[in-house]
Coordinates of N, CA and C and ligand atoms in Angstrom, one line a residue:
M1084 N 0.9 -1.2 0.0 CA 0.0 0.0 0.0 C 0.9 1.2 0.0
H1085 N 0.5 2.2 -0.8 CA 1.3 3.4 -0.9 C 0.7 4.5 0.0
V1086 N 1.5 5.0 0.9 CA 1.0 6.1 1.8 C 1.8 7.3 1.4
H1087 N 1.0 8.4 1.1 CA 1.6 9.6 0.7 C 2.5 10.2 1.8
K1088 N 3.6 10.8 1.4 CA 4.5 11.3 2.4 C 3.9 12.2 3.4
Y1089 N 3.0 13.2 3.0 CA 2.4 14.1 4.0 C 1.4 13.4 4.8
E1090 N 0.7 12.4 4.2 CA -0.2 11.6 5.0 C 0.5 11.0 6.2
K1091 N 1.7 10.4 5.9 CA 2.5 9.8 6.9 C 2.9 10.8 8.0
L1092 N 3.3 12.0 7.6 CA 3.6 13.0 8.6 C 2.5 13.3 9.5
W1093 N 1.3 13.4 8.9 CA 0.1 13.8 9.7 C -0.2 12.6 10.7
L1094 N 0.0 11.4 10.2 CA -0.3 10.2 11.1 C 0.6 10.3 12.3
I1095 N 1.9 10.6 12.0 CA 2.9 10.6 13.1 C 2.5 11.8 14.0
A1096 N 2.2 12.9 13.4 CA 1.9 14.1 14.3 C 0.7 13.8 15.2
S1097 N -0.4 13.1 14.6 CA -1.5 12.9 15.5 C -1.2 11.9 16.6
L1098 N -0.4 10.9 16.3 CA 0.1 10.0 17.3 C 0.8 10.7 18.4
V1099 N 1.7 11.6 18.1 CA 2.4 12.3 19.1 C 1.4 13.1 19.9
L1100 N 0.4 13.7 19.3 CA -0.6 14.5 20.1 C -1.3 13.6 21.0
I1101 N -1.7 12.4 20.5 CA -2.5 11.5 21.4 C -1.7 11.1 22.6
V1102 N -0.4 10.7 22.4 CA 0.4 10.3 23.5 C 0.6 11.5 24.4
G1103 N 0.8 12.6 23.9 CA 0.9 13.8 24.7 C -0.3 14.1 25.6
F1104 N -1.5 14.0 25.0 CA -2.7 14.2 25.8 C -2.8 13.2 26.9
I1105 N -2.5 11.9 26.6 CA -2.7 10.9 27.6 C -1.7 11.1 28.7
S1106 N -0.4 11.4 28.3 CA 0.5 11.6 29.4 C 0.2 12.8 30.3
T1107 N -0.4 13.9 29.7 CA -0.8 15.0 30.5 C -1.8 14.6 31.5
I1108 N -2.8 13.7 31.1 CA -3.8 13.3 32.0 C -3.2 12.4 33.1
V1109 N -2.3 11.4 32.7 CA -1.7 10.5 33.7 C -0.8 11.3 34.6
F1110 N 0.1 12.1 34.1 CA 1.0 12.8 35.0 C 0.3 13.9 35.8
G1111 N -0.8 14.4 35.2 CA -1.6 15.4 36.0 C -2.2 14.8 37.2
A1112 N -2.7 13.5 37.0 CA -3.4 12.9 38.1 C -2.5 12.3 39.2
V1113 N -1.3 11.7 38.8 CA -0.5 11.0 39.8 C 0.9 11.6 39.9
G1114 N 1.2 12.5 39.0 CA 2.6 12.9 38.9 C 3.1 13.8 40.0
A1115 N 4.3 14.0 40.1 CA 4.9 14.8 41.2 C 4.4 16.3 40.8
G1116 N 4.3 17.1 41.8 CA 4.0 18.5 41.6 C 2.5 18.7 41.8
V1117 N 1.7 17.7 41.7 CA 0.3 17.9 42.0 C 0.0 17.4 43.4
K1118 N -0.5 18.3 44.2 CA -0.8 17.9 45.6 C -2.3 18.2 45.8
M1119 N -3.0 17.2 46.1 CA -4.4 17.4 46.4 C -4.7 18.1 47.7
V1120 N -3.8 17.8 48.7 CA -4.0 18.3 50.0 C -2.8 19.2 50.3
D1121 N -3.1 20.4 50.7 CA -2.1 21.3 51.2 C -1.9 20.9 52.7
D1122 N -0.8 20.2 53.0 CA -0.6 19.7 54.3 C 0.4 20.6 55.1
S1123 N 0.6 21.8 54.6 CA 1.5 22.6 55.3 C 1.0 23.0 56.6
G1124 N -0.3 22.8 56.9 CA -0.8 23.1 58.2 C -0.5 22.0 59.2
G1125 N 0.0 20.9 58.7 CA 0.4 19.8 59.6 C -0.7 18.8 59.8
Q1126 N -0.5 17.9 60.8 CA -1.4 16.8 61.0 C -2.2 17.1 62.3
V1127 N -3.3 16.4 62.4 CA -4.1 16.5 63.6 C -4.8 15.2 63.9
N1128 N -5.2 14.9 65.1 CA -5.9 13.7 65.4 C -7.4 14.0 65.2
A1129 N -8.0 13.4 64.1 CA -9.4 13.8 63.8 C -10.4 13.4 64.9
S1130 N -10.1 12.4 65.7 CA -11.0 12.0 66.7 C -10.7 12.7 68.0
G1131 N -9.7 13.6 68.0 CA -9.3 14.3 69.3 C -9.4 15.8 69.1
L1132 N -10.3 16.2 68.2 CA -10.3 17.7 67.9 C -10.8 18.5 69.1
S1133 N -11.6 17.8 70.0 CA -12.2 18.5 71.1 C -11.1 18.7 72.2
D1134 N -9.9 18.1 72.0 CA -8.8 18.3 73.0 C -7.7 19.2 72.3
H1135 N -7.9 19.5 71.0 CA -6.9 20.3 70.3 C -7.0 21.8 70.8
P1136 N -5.8 22.4 71.0 CA -5.8 23.8 71.6 C -6.6 24.8 70.7
E1137 N -6.6 24.6 69.4 CA -7.3 25.6 68.5 C -8.6 25.0 68.0
F1138 N -8.6 23.7 67.5 CA -9.8 23.2 66.9 C -10.9 22.9 67.9
K1139 N -10.6 22.8 69.2 CA -11.6 22.6 70.2 C -12.6 23.7 70.2
D1140 N -12.1 24.9 69.9 CA -12.9 26.1 69.8 C -12.7 26.8 68.5
P1141 N -13.3 26.3 67.4 CA -13.0 26.9 66.1 C -13.4 28.3 66.0
G1142 N -12.8 29.1 65.2 CA -13.2 30.5 65.1 C -12.0 31.4 64.7
V1143 N -12.3 32.7 64.8 CA -11.3 33.7 64.4 C -10.4 34.2 65.5
R1144 N -9.1 34.3 65.2 CA -8.1 34.8 66.2 C -7.4 36.0 65.5
K1145 N -7.3 37.0 66.3 CA -6.5 38.2 65.8 C -5.1 37.9 66.2
V1146 N -4.2 37.9 65.2 CA -2.8 37.6 65.6 C -1.8 38.8 65.2
G1147 N -2.3 39.8 64.6 CA -1.5 41.0 64.3 C -2.4 42.1 64.0
S1148 N -1.9 43.3 63.6 CA -2.8 44.4 63.4 C -3.8 44.2 62.3
N1149 N -3.3 43.6 61.2 CA -4.3 43.2 60.1 C -4.3 41.7 59.8
E1150 N -3.8 41.0 60.8 CA -3.6 39.5 60.6 C -4.6 38.7 61.4
Y1151 N -5.2 37.7 60.8 CA -6.1 36.9 61.5 C -5.9 35.4 61.1
E1152 N -6.2 34.6 62.1 CA -6.2 33.1 61.8 C -7.6 32.6 62.1
V1153 N -8.0 31.8 61.2 CA -9.4 31.2 61.3 C -9.3 29.7 61.4
Y1154 N -9.7 29.1 62.4 CA -9.8 27.6 62.6 C -11.2 27.2 62.2
V1155 N -11.2 26.2 61.3 CA -12.5 25.7 60.8 C -12.6 24.2 60.8
V1156 N -13.6 23.7 61.4 CA -13.8 22.2 61.4 C -15.0 21.9 60.5
A1157 N -14.8 21.1 59.5 CA -15.9 20.7 58.7 C -16.4 19.3 59.2
Q1158 N -17.7 19.2 59.1 CA -18.3 17.9 59.5 C -19.6 17.7 58.8
Q1159 N -20.1 16.5 58.7 CA -21.4 16.3 58.1 C -22.5 17.0 58.9
F1160 N -23.2 18.0 58.5 CA -23.1 18.7 57.2 C -23.0 20.2 57.5
I1161 N -22.0 20.6 58.3 CA -21.9 22.0 58.7 C -20.4 22.4 58.7
F1162 N -20.2 23.7 58.6 CA -18.9 24.2 59.0 C -19.0 24.8 60.3
N1163 N -18.0 24.6 61.1 CA -17.9 25.2 62.5 C -16.7 26.1 62.5
P1164 N -16.8 27.4 62.6 CA -18.1 28.2 62.7 C -18.8 28.3 61.4
E1165 N -20.1 28.5 61.5 CA -20.9 28.6 60.2 C -20.7 30.0 59.6
T1166 N -20.5 31.0 60.5 CA -20.3 32.4 60.0 C -19.0 32.9 60.5
I1167 N -18.2 33.3 59.6 CA -16.8 33.9 59.9 C -16.9 35.4 59.6
E1168 N -16.4 36.2 60.5 CA -16.4 37.6 60.3 C -15.0 38.2 60.5
V1169 N -14.5 38.9 59.5 CA -13.2 39.5 59.5 C -13.3 40.9 59.0
P1170 N -12.5 41.8 59.4 CA -12.5 43.2 58.8 C -11.9 43.3 57.4
A1171 N -12.3 44.3 56.7 CA -11.7 44.6 55.4 C -10.2 44.9 55.6
N1172 N -9.5 44.8 54.5 CA -8.0 45.0 54.5 C -7.3 44.1 55.5
S1173 N -7.7 42.9 55.6 CA -7.0 42.0 56.5 C -6.5 40.8 55.7
N1174 N -5.5 40.2 56.4 CA -4.8 39.0 55.8 C -5.2 37.9 56.7
V1175 N -5.9 36.9 56.1 CA -6.5 35.9 56.9 C -6.0 34.5 56.5
T1176 N -5.5 33.8 57.5 CA -5.0 32.4 57.2 C -6.0 31.4 57.8
F1177 N -6.5 30.6 56.9 CA -7.5 29.6 57.3 C -6.7 28.3 57.6
Y1178 N -7.1 27.6 58.7 CA -6.7 26.3 59.0 C -7.9 25.4 59.0
V1179 N -8.0 24.5 58.1 CA -9.2 23.7 57.9 C -9.0 22.2 58.1
T1180 N -9.8 21.6 58.9 CA -9.7 20.2 59.0 C -11.1 19.6 59.0
S1181 N -11.2 18.3 59.0 CA -12.5 17.6 59.1 C -12.6 16.7 60.3
R1182 N -13.8 16.5 60.8 CA -14.0 15.6 61.9 C -14.4 14.2 61.5
D1183 N -14.9 14.1 60.2 CA -15.4 12.8 59.8 C -14.9 12.4 58.4
V1184 N -15.5 12.9 57.4 CA -15.1 12.4 56.0 C -14.5 13.6 55.3
I1185 N -14.1 13.4 54.0 CA -13.5 14.5 53.2 C -14.6 15.5 52.8
H1186 N -14.3 16.7 53.1 CA -15.2 17.8 52.7 C -14.4 18.8 51.8
G1187 N -15.1 19.7 51.2 CA -14.4 20.8 50.6 C -14.6 22.1 51.4
F1188 N -13.7 23.1 51.1 CA -13.9 24.4 51.8 C -13.5 25.4 50.7
E1189 N -14.5 26.1 50.2 CA -14.3 27.1 49.2 C -15.0 28.4 49.6
V1190 N -14.2 29.4 49.6 CA -14.7 30.8 49.9 C -15.0 31.4 48.5
V1191 N -16.3 31.4 48.2 CA -16.7 31.8 46.8 C -16.2 33.2 46.5
G1192 N -15.6 33.3 45.3 CA -15.2 34.6 44.8 C -13.8 34.9 45.3
T1193 N -13.1 34.0 45.9 CA -11.7 34.1 46.3 C -10.9 32.9 45.8
N1194 N -9.6 33.0 46.0 CA -8.8 31.8 45.6 C -8.7 30.8 46.7
A1195 N -9.5 31.0 47.8 CA -9.5 30.0 48.9 C -10.4 28.8 48.5
N1196 N -9.7 27.7 48.2 CA -10.5 26.5 47.8 C -9.6 25.3 48.1
T1197 N -10.0 24.5 49.1 CA -9.2 23.4 49.5 C -10.0 22.3 49.9
M1198 N -9.4 21.1 50.2 CA -10.1 20.0 50.8 C -10.0 20.0 52.3
A1199 N -10.9 19.5 53.0 CA -10.9 19.3 54.4 C -10.8 17.8 54.6
V1200 N -9.6 17.4 55.1 CA -9.4 15.9 55.2 C -9.2 15.6 56.6
P1201 N -9.8 14.5 57.1 CA -9.6 14.1 58.5 C -8.1 13.8 58.7
G1202 N -7.6 14.3 59.8 CA -6.2 14.1 60.1 C -5.2 15.1 59.5
E1203 N -5.7 15.9 58.5 CA -4.8 16.8 57.9 C -5.3 18.2 58.1
V1204 N -4.4 19.2 58.2 CA -4.8 20.6 58.3 C -4.4 21.3 57.0
S1205 N -5.4 21.8 56.3 CA -5.2 22.6 55.1 C -5.0 24.0 55.5
K1206 N -4.0 24.7 55.0 CA -3.7 26.0 55.4 C -3.7 26.9 54.1
I1207 N -4.5 28.0 54.1 CA -4.6 28.9 53.0 C -4.7 30.3 53.5
T1208 N -4.0 31.2 52.9 CA -4.0 32.6 53.3 C -4.7 33.4 52.2
V1209 N -5.6 34.3 52.6 CA -6.3 35.2 51.6 C -6.3 36.6 52.1
Q1210 N -6.1 37.5 51.2 CA -6.2 38.9 51.5 C -7.6 39.4 51.2
F1211 N -8.3 40.0 52.2 CA -9.6 40.5 51.9 C -9.5 42.0 52.0
D1212 N -9.6 42.7 50.8 CA -9.5 44.1 50.7 C -10.9 44.8 50.9
E1213 N -11.9 44.2 50.2 CA -13.2 44.9 50.1 C -14.2 44.3 51.1
P1214 N -15.0 45.2 51.7 CA -16.1 44.6 52.5 C -17.1 43.8 51.6
G1215 N -17.8 42.9 52.2 CA -18.7 42.1 51.4 C -19.0 40.8 52.1
E1216 N -19.8 40.0 51.4 CA -20.2 38.7 51.9 C -19.8 37.6 50.9
H1217 N -19.2 36.5 51.4 CA -18.9 35.4 50.5 C -19.5 34.1 51.0
G1218 N -20.1 33.4 50.1 CA -20.6 32.1 50.6 C -19.4 31.1 50.8
I1219 N -19.6 30.2 51.7 CA -18.6 29.1 51.8 C -19.3 27.8 51.5
V1220 N -18.7 27.1 50.5 CA -19.4 25.8 50.1 C -18.4 24.6 50.2
C1221 N -19.1 23.5 50.4 CA -18.4 22.2 50.4 C -18.5 21.7 49.0
N1222 N -17.3 21.5 48.3 CA -17.4 21.0 47.0 C -16.8 19.6 46.8
E1223 N -16.8 18.8 47.9 CA -16.5 17.4 47.8 C -17.7 16.7 48.3
Y1224 N -18.2 15.7 47.5 CA -19.4 14.9 47.9 C -19.1 14.3 49.2
C1225 N -20.0 14.5 50.3 CA -19.7 14.0 51.6 C -20.9 13.3 52.2
G1226 N -21.9 13.1 51.4 CA -23.1 12.4 52.0 C -24.4 13.0 51.6
G1227 N -25.5 12.6 52.2 CA -26.8 12.9 51.7 C -27.1 14.4 51.7
A1228 N -26.6 15.2 52.7 CA -26.9 16.6 52.7 C -25.7 17.5 52.3
H1229 N -24.9 16.9 51.5 CA -23.7 17.6 50.9 C -24.1 18.9 50.4
H1230 N -25.2 19.0 49.6 CA -25.6 20.2 48.9 C -26.1 21.2 49.9
D1231 N -26.4 20.9 51.1 CA -26.9 21.8 52.1 C -25.7 22.4 53.0
M1232 N -24.5 21.9 52.7 CA -23.4 22.2 53.6 C -22.8 23.5 53.1
E1233 N -23.1 24.6 53.9 CA -22.6 25.9 53.5 C -22.4 26.8 54.7
G1234 N -21.5 27.7 54.5 CA -21.2 28.7 55.6 C -21.2 30.1 54.9
K1235 N -20.7 31.1 55.7 CA -20.7 32.4 55.2 C -19.5 33.2 55.8
L1236 N -18.9 34.0 54.9 CA -17.8 34.8 55.4 C -18.2 36.3 55.2
I1237 N -18.2 37.0 56.3 CA -18.6 38.4 56.2 C -17.3 39.3 56.4
V1238 N -17.0 40.1 55.4 CA -15.9 41.1 55.5 C -16.5 42.4 55.9
R1239 N -16.3 42.8 57.1 CA -16.9 44.1 57.6 C -16.1 45.3 57.1
E1240 N -16.8 46.4 57.1 CA -16.1 47.7 56.8 C -14.9 48.0 57.7
Ligands
LIG1438 CU1 -19.3 18.4 53.1 CU2 -19.9 18.0 50.8

């Protein structure tokens, strides 16, 4: 069978593309450099949160003039605290963990979007410049009332 020279080139080019796409998917899913959990917040005993110095009483801590830390415990099907309040022009570091199963923690309209994993503390820092309200949603399926699991973040004037 005679294959035209350019046809052969196109065949090779499309093969290269296919292999490229597949390796993107494979290495994207399991390769180094992709970390599903930001564990820079360290580890925690998921069944001992009520004895933890910070997670036993989740909420907002003022740690500097414009610096805040917020400890959040996710569980079926609430965030504790459900409402977080910080002032505008503040730098807020969230420490998020879960008491039971894997949840999500996304502050809508910001780049704060992480998983809440039992035993792990996810740490994310966000700068809030403008006053306003942000929904907090769970974006990992966590059971029957997953779609009802939400909180609120209020950025005061
Ligand atoms: Cu918690 Cu979905």
